[in-house]
């Protein structure tokens, strides 16, 4: 019997949940944001309880034990030797994306990113007075998403100072391979472009035979041009505690990043630090059980979506997301269609792919109910 019960439904209504309050009073199952409906690991709850029992929540420095745990984890998982001074703690990964845009280049400079992509990648350049250059991802004959590096090289120009990379990729679920990362790094190096690599989903690997490769771990030369963003929030389901970190090996780049924080970005909160340490120090068994559960859900979602006329999705290699291509179903508004079916998904428009696809999530404790709602409504509405 599994030590952790991921099947137990937990009622989040009335808890001021962003995810669940969106459809307050409506019979719609929310699957629109990366916020799992599973309890976080016992090690996290124990760490939080110990901190709460202390009873004082004053201004808190990053615990050295937490930074050491991060460095040890990166060494053990990726053979990536990170010095503690490279780690910059920030209260959220979206904060890191915006800080990277502010720290690199000047007003009017270019920021390139792939589409579709997590919506803050699309808004951060504009919020920082930068020009956004979109690089459309393609799909091969096997329906696998990839970056067209010829198009990327052609779109590069001297004022493209930053490339925002998402790896593993949200929302397509791709894990980029070494050769792909090396191509991307080479193009950026030739153009003098810094890379901000969002790797928040790096622990959510659904292919047991594959391993995440951090962009900055390719080699020291590439590392000097990379801002790596990571967090325990998606992996251990603690996004509300606002705890993330940047890894920046180049001292000048790290100074610019820290300078962009001054007077604007608050410190990580006391409980966030405690939760992160509890997750990284003692959450390994829980994570292994979670991945087994997510693989089952991923397989079920792929099977059900593949059986519905007009819908398709690429195989999800990492993350707990599923990018559903609705173009073959002739749906004018896919997100509204699914809401009428009783399932709340994210609209592809928000990811830079208007009218083409909807994002769902594979982390529900009731995937059969969710897929059944979609299938029943789909057949009733279309046929």
XYZ file of C-alpha atoms in Angstrom:
383
model
C 0.000 0.000 0.000
C 1.248 3.471 -0.879
C 2.467 5.421 2.130
C 0.957 8.607 0.684
C -2.734 8.843 -0.224
C -3.003 10.911 -3.390
C -6.519 9.577 -4.032
C -8.090 11.302 -1.029
C -10.145 14.293 -2.270
C -9.451 17.457 -0.278
C -12.120 20.164 -0.229
C -10.393 23.464 -0.972
C -13.583 25.500 -1.243
C -13.779 28.252 1.330
C -9.981 28.429 1.729
C -9.518 31.518 -0.475
C -7.833 29.344 -3.094
C -7.117 31.313 -6.269
C -7.686 28.151 -8.270
C -11.036 27.232 -6.752
C -12.465 30.709 -6.168
C -12.393 31.423 -9.908
C -15.470 29.236 -10.331
C -17.141 29.962 -7.000
C -20.804 28.989 -7.134
C -20.450 27.220 -10.491
C -20.276 23.480 -11.132
C -16.897 23.660 -12.843
C -13.892 21.565 -11.817
C -10.846 23.922 -11.870
C -7.753 22.682 -13.701
C -6.465 25.992 -14.963
C -3.426 26.791 -12.818
C -0.331 24.854 -11.704
C -1.486 24.265 -8.146
C -1.890 20.604 -7.162
C -4.819 19.342 -5.101
C -2.547 17.041 -3.078
C -1.311 17.687 0.446
C 2.321 18.724 0.561
C 4.865 16.231 1.979
C 4.776 15.343 5.689
C 8.360 16.637 5.947
C 7.159 20.084 4.834
C 4.256 20.152 7.288
C 6.562 19.040 10.106
C 9.073 21.792 9.290
C 6.306 24.389 9.202
C 4.828 23.163 12.487
C 8.204 23.340 14.209
C 8.655 26.912 13.028
C 5.125 27.869 14.073
C 5.653 26.357 17.516
C 8.614 28.719 17.963
C 6.066 31.533 17.798
C 8.200 34.357 16.382
C 8.149 35.324 12.709
C 10.599 38.156 12.416
C 12.763 39.191 9.478
C 14.643 36.095 8.389
C 17.892 35.543 6.527
C 18.270 32.637 4.076
C 19.193 29.661 6.298
C 22.699 28.429 5.411
C 21.409 24.862 5.770
C 18.859 25.511 3.004
C 21.402 26.959 0.582
C 23.697 24.026 1.345
C 20.816 21.611 0.690
C 20.215 23.240 -2.701
C 23.896 23.021 -3.659
C 24.073 19.376 -2.562
C 20.923 18.539 -4.503
C 22.288 20.106 -7.701
C 25.546 18.214 -7.311
C 23.841 14.871 -6.668
C 21.147 15.202 -9.349
C 23.051 16.943 -12.155
C 26.754 16.749 -11.258
C 26.564 20.551 -11.177
C 28.881 22.142 -8.628
C 27.273 25.381 -7.431
C 28.898 27.732 -4.922
C 26.583 29.058 -2.189
C 27.297 32.678 -3.170
C 25.766 32.030 -6.600
C 22.337 31.421 -5.037
C 20.001 34.425 -4.804
C 16.720 33.821 -2.951
C 13.634 35.506 -4.389
C 9.906 35.381 -3.506
C 8.737 33.736 -6.720
C 9.884 32.566 -10.105
C 7.796 35.161 -11.970
C 9.730 37.743 -9.976
C 12.905 36.156 -11.351
C 11.706 36.476 -14.951
C 10.991 40.174 -14.503
C 14.242 40.801 -12.639
C 16.155 39.126 -15.464
C 14.518 41.437 -18.000
C 15.420 44.457 -15.870
C 18.979 43.293 -15.181
C 19.925 42.560 -18.799
C 20.063 45.188 -21.526
C 18.472 48.605 -21.736
C 15.078 50.129 -22.504
C 13.962 49.045 -25.975
C 16.311 46.062 -26.195
C 14.949 42.717 -27.371
C 13.899 39.697 -25.313
C 13.301 36.485 -27.264
C 11.156 33.611 -26.087
C 9.312 30.606 -27.469
C 5.555 30.381 -28.006
C 3.431 28.829 -26.737
C 4.844 29.500 -23.297
C 3.904 30.236 -19.686
C 2.121 33.642 -19.792
C 4.580 35.645 -17.596
C 7.239 35.030 -20.275
C 5.056 37.065 -22.601
C 4.300 39.894 -20.174
C 7.707 40.375 -18.514
C 9.441 42.047 -21.497
C 6.623 44.586 -21.891
C 6.553 45.345 -18.162
C 10.295 46.050 -18.323
C 10.142 48.255 -21.441
C 11.714 45.642 -23.661
C 10.742 44.476 -27.146
C 9.483 40.885 -27.189
C 10.489 38.619 -30.074
C 8.391 35.453 -30.344
C 9.916 32.244 -31.668
C 7.177 29.803 -32.644
C 7.832 26.222 -31.605
C 7.138 23.547 -34.208
C 5.948 19.939 -34.123
C 7.571 17.083 -36.018
C 5.890 14.068 -37.622
C 5.706 12.389 -34.193
C 3.828 15.389 -32.767
C 6.862 16.282 -30.646
C 7.506 19.989 -30.033
C 10.880 21.486 -30.934
C 12.667 24.807 -31.437
C 13.577 25.624 -35.036
C 17.145 26.848 -34.586
C 17.418 28.141 -38.144
C 14.467 30.427 -37.428
C 16.006 31.389 -34.113
C 19.323 32.340 -35.712
C 17.526 34.354 -38.405
C 15.475 36.248 -35.815
C 18.524 37.198 -33.724
C 19.866 40.731 -33.982
C 22.402 42.701 -31.908
C 19.775 44.233 -29.612
C 18.364 40.862 -28.530
C 20.024 40.898 -25.125
C 18.051 38.137 -23.380
C 16.530 34.764 -24.228
C 13.820 33.449 -21.879
C 13.920 29.647 -21.925
C 11.477 27.303 -20.197
C 12.965 23.838 -19.613
C 11.166 21.536 -18.978
C 8.776 23.410 -21.195
C 5.486 24.817 -19.952
C 3.002 24.059 -21.494
C 4.155 21.450 -24.044
C 5.852 19.127 -21.531
C 9.083 18.852 -23.522
C 12.415 18.052 -21.910
C 15.056 19.605 -24.123
C 18.032 17.365 -24.853
C 21.718 18.220 -24.604
C 22.120 18.788 -28.340
C 19.189 21.200 -28.404
C 20.491 23.159 -25.433
C 23.941 23.356 -27.005
C 22.489 24.712 -30.273
C 20.515 27.339 -28.369
C 23.515 28.316 -26.254
C 25.746 28.620 -29.316
C 23.325 30.979 -31.080
C 23.012 33.113 -27.949
C 26.764 33.191 -27.390
C 27.405 34.283 -30.971
C 24.940 37.149 -30.527
C 26.131 38.088 -27.023
C 22.736 37.142 -25.572
C 22.158 36.174 -21.927
C 19.888 33.186 -21.194
C 17.357 33.123 -18.379
C 16.424 29.475 -17.925
C 13.229 28.726 -15.981
C 13.707 25.183 -14.644
C 10.948 25.145 -12.027
C 9.541 21.828 -13.330
C 12.913 20.060 -13.377
C 11.921 17.554 -10.676
C 8.624 16.606 -12.320
C 10.086 14.118 -14.793
C 7.582 11.601 -16.143
C 10.069 9.613 -18.239
C 12.082 7.465 -15.792
C 14.880 6.911 -18.319
C 15.489 10.636 -18.870
C 17.265 13.180 -16.715
C 16.932 16.933 -16.639
C 20.013 18.844 -17.788
C 20.329 22.422 -16.488
C 21.426 24.852 -19.173
C 24.164 26.213 -16.909
C 25.522 22.708 -16.278
C 26.511 22.221 -19.933
C 29.928 23.789 -19.375
C 31.483 26.712 -17.425
C 31.578 29.020 -20.463
C 27.839 28.694 -20.996
C 27.184 28.945 -17.243
C 28.635 32.458 -17.187
C 25.856 33.614 -19.521
C 22.946 31.955 -17.706
C 20.487 32.964 -14.991
C 18.895 29.729 -13.755
C 15.554 29.947 -11.949
C 14.364 27.087 -9.732
C 11.938 26.554 -6.857
C 10.409 23.821 -4.702
C 6.929 25.279 -5.239
C 5.579 23.149 -8.113
C 7.324 19.941 -7.068
C 6.196 19.961 -3.443
C 2.970 21.970 -3.894
C 3.937 25.016 -1.847
C 3.474 27.879 -4.374
C 1.592 30.001 -1.834
C 4.731 30.229 0.312
C 6.618 32.237 -2.331
C 10.069 30.646 -2.236
C 12.343 30.508 -5.292
C 15.982 31.086 -6.148
C 18.239 32.198 -8.961
C 21.649 30.658 -9.625
C 24.066 33.098 -11.272
C 27.736 32.165 -11.458
C 28.973 35.362 -13.127
C 29.654 37.987 -10.463
C 28.804 40.993 -12.671
C 25.544 39.469 -13.879
C 24.647 38.508 -10.311
C 25.339 42.077 -9.141
C 23.028 43.478 -11.837
C 20.326 41.010 -10.820
C 20.626 41.972 -7.142
C 20.641 45.664 -8.039
C 17.369 45.212 -9.926
C 15.871 43.854 -6.684
C 16.791 46.831 -4.526
C 13.892 48.674 -2.944
C 11.308 46.612 -4.844
C 11.614 42.884 -4.116
C 10.937 41.683 -0.558
C 12.773 38.853 1.113
C 11.417 35.322 1.143
C 9.146 34.844 4.149
C 10.111 32.828 7.230
C 7.716 29.941 6.596
C 8.768 29.708 2.959
C 12.362 29.050 3.981
C 11.243 26.429 6.508
C 9.038 24.635 3.971
C 11.771 24.596 1.331
C 14.275 23.055 3.725
C 11.747 20.432 4.812
C 11.081 19.578 1.154
C 14.667 19.366 -0.021
C 16.031 17.632 3.070
C 13.359 14.967 3.588
C 10.821 15.015 0.742
C 12.439 12.426 -1.542
C 10.149 9.458 -0.833
C 7.031 11.591 -1.223
C 8.291 12.933 -4.567
C 8.979 9.423 -5.880
C 5.421 8.378 -4.992
C 4.018 11.550 -6.563
C 5.810 10.894 -9.857
C 4.366 7.383 -10.036
C 0.883 8.830 -9.536
C 1.409 11.607 -12.084
C 2.621 9.126 -14.711
C -0.636 7.203 -14.345
C -2.657 10.411 -14.691
C -0.583 11.511 -17.690
C -1.224 8.191 -19.437
C -4.951 8.397 -18.717
C -5.231 11.958 -20.016
C -3.311 11.103 -23.202
C -5.503 8.049 -23.788
C -8.779 9.927 -23.265
C -7.848 13.006 -25.277
C -6.509 10.834 -28.112
C -9.892 9.089 -28.359
C -11.859 12.324 -28.796
C -12.434 13.444 -32.409
C -10.659 16.666 -33.245
C -8.486 16.764 -30.120
C -4.850 15.773 -29.756
C -1.910 16.286 -27.437
C 1.807 15.610 -27.553
C 3.342 13.082 -25.170
C 4.174 14.810 -21.870
C 7.781 14.098 -20.890
C 7.854 16.365 -17.821
C 5.620 18.725 -15.810
C 2.036 17.815 -14.912
C 0.598 19.843 -17.787
C -1.148 18.798 -20.977
C -1.347 21.048 -24.030
C -4.534 20.049 -25.852
C -4.649 20.947 -29.541
C -8.254 21.774 -30.421
C -7.772 23.017 -33.981
C -9.222 19.867 -35.507
C -12.436 20.236 -33.481
C -13.406 23.577 -35.037
C -14.045 25.174 -31.642
C -14.376 28.950 -31.782
C -13.525 29.314 -28.093
C -11.982 26.117 -26.655
C -11.750 27.398 -23.066
C -15.441 28.361 -22.999
C -16.342 25.007 -24.570
C -14.614 23.081 -21.795
C -16.157 25.289 -19.130
C -19.592 24.376 -20.468
C -18.499 20.760 -20.053
C -17.779 21.450 -16.389
C -13.973 21.635 -16.583
C -12.060 24.891 -16.191
C -8.877 24.969 -18.271
C -6.468 27.704 -19.322
C -7.013 29.382 -22.665
C -4.303 28.930 -25.267
C -4.519 32.662 -26.021
C -2.765 33.356 -22.735
C 0.167 31.214 -23.881
C 0.592 32.947 -27.231
C -1.478 30.458 -29.278
C -4.912 32.084 -29.762
C -7.775 29.797 -30.669
C -5.616 26.740 -31.031
C -5.204 24.891 -27.758
C -6.124 24.714 -24.103
C -3.945 23.862 -21.143
C -5.141 21.298 -18.670
C -3.401 19.614 -15.757
C -2.708 15.975 -14.911
C -2.626 16.343 -11.133
C -6.242 15.812 -10.129
C -7.179 13.071 -7.682
C -10.270 12.529 -9.852
C -8.963 12.335 -13.452
C -11.609 9.816 -14.512
C -14.405 12.191 -13.523
C -12.734 15.083 -15.300
C -12.119 13.205 -18.539
C -15.612 11.741 -18.407
C -17.138 15.209 -18.197
C -15.151 16.345 -21.213
C -16.009 13.279 -23.280
C -19.732 13.299 -22.482
C -20.085 16.992 -23.243
C -17.957 16.728 -26.348
C -20.166 14.050 -27.851
C -23.413 15.776 -26.822
C -22.361 19.188 -28.098
C -20.802 18.108 -31.379
C -22.909 15.153 -32.417
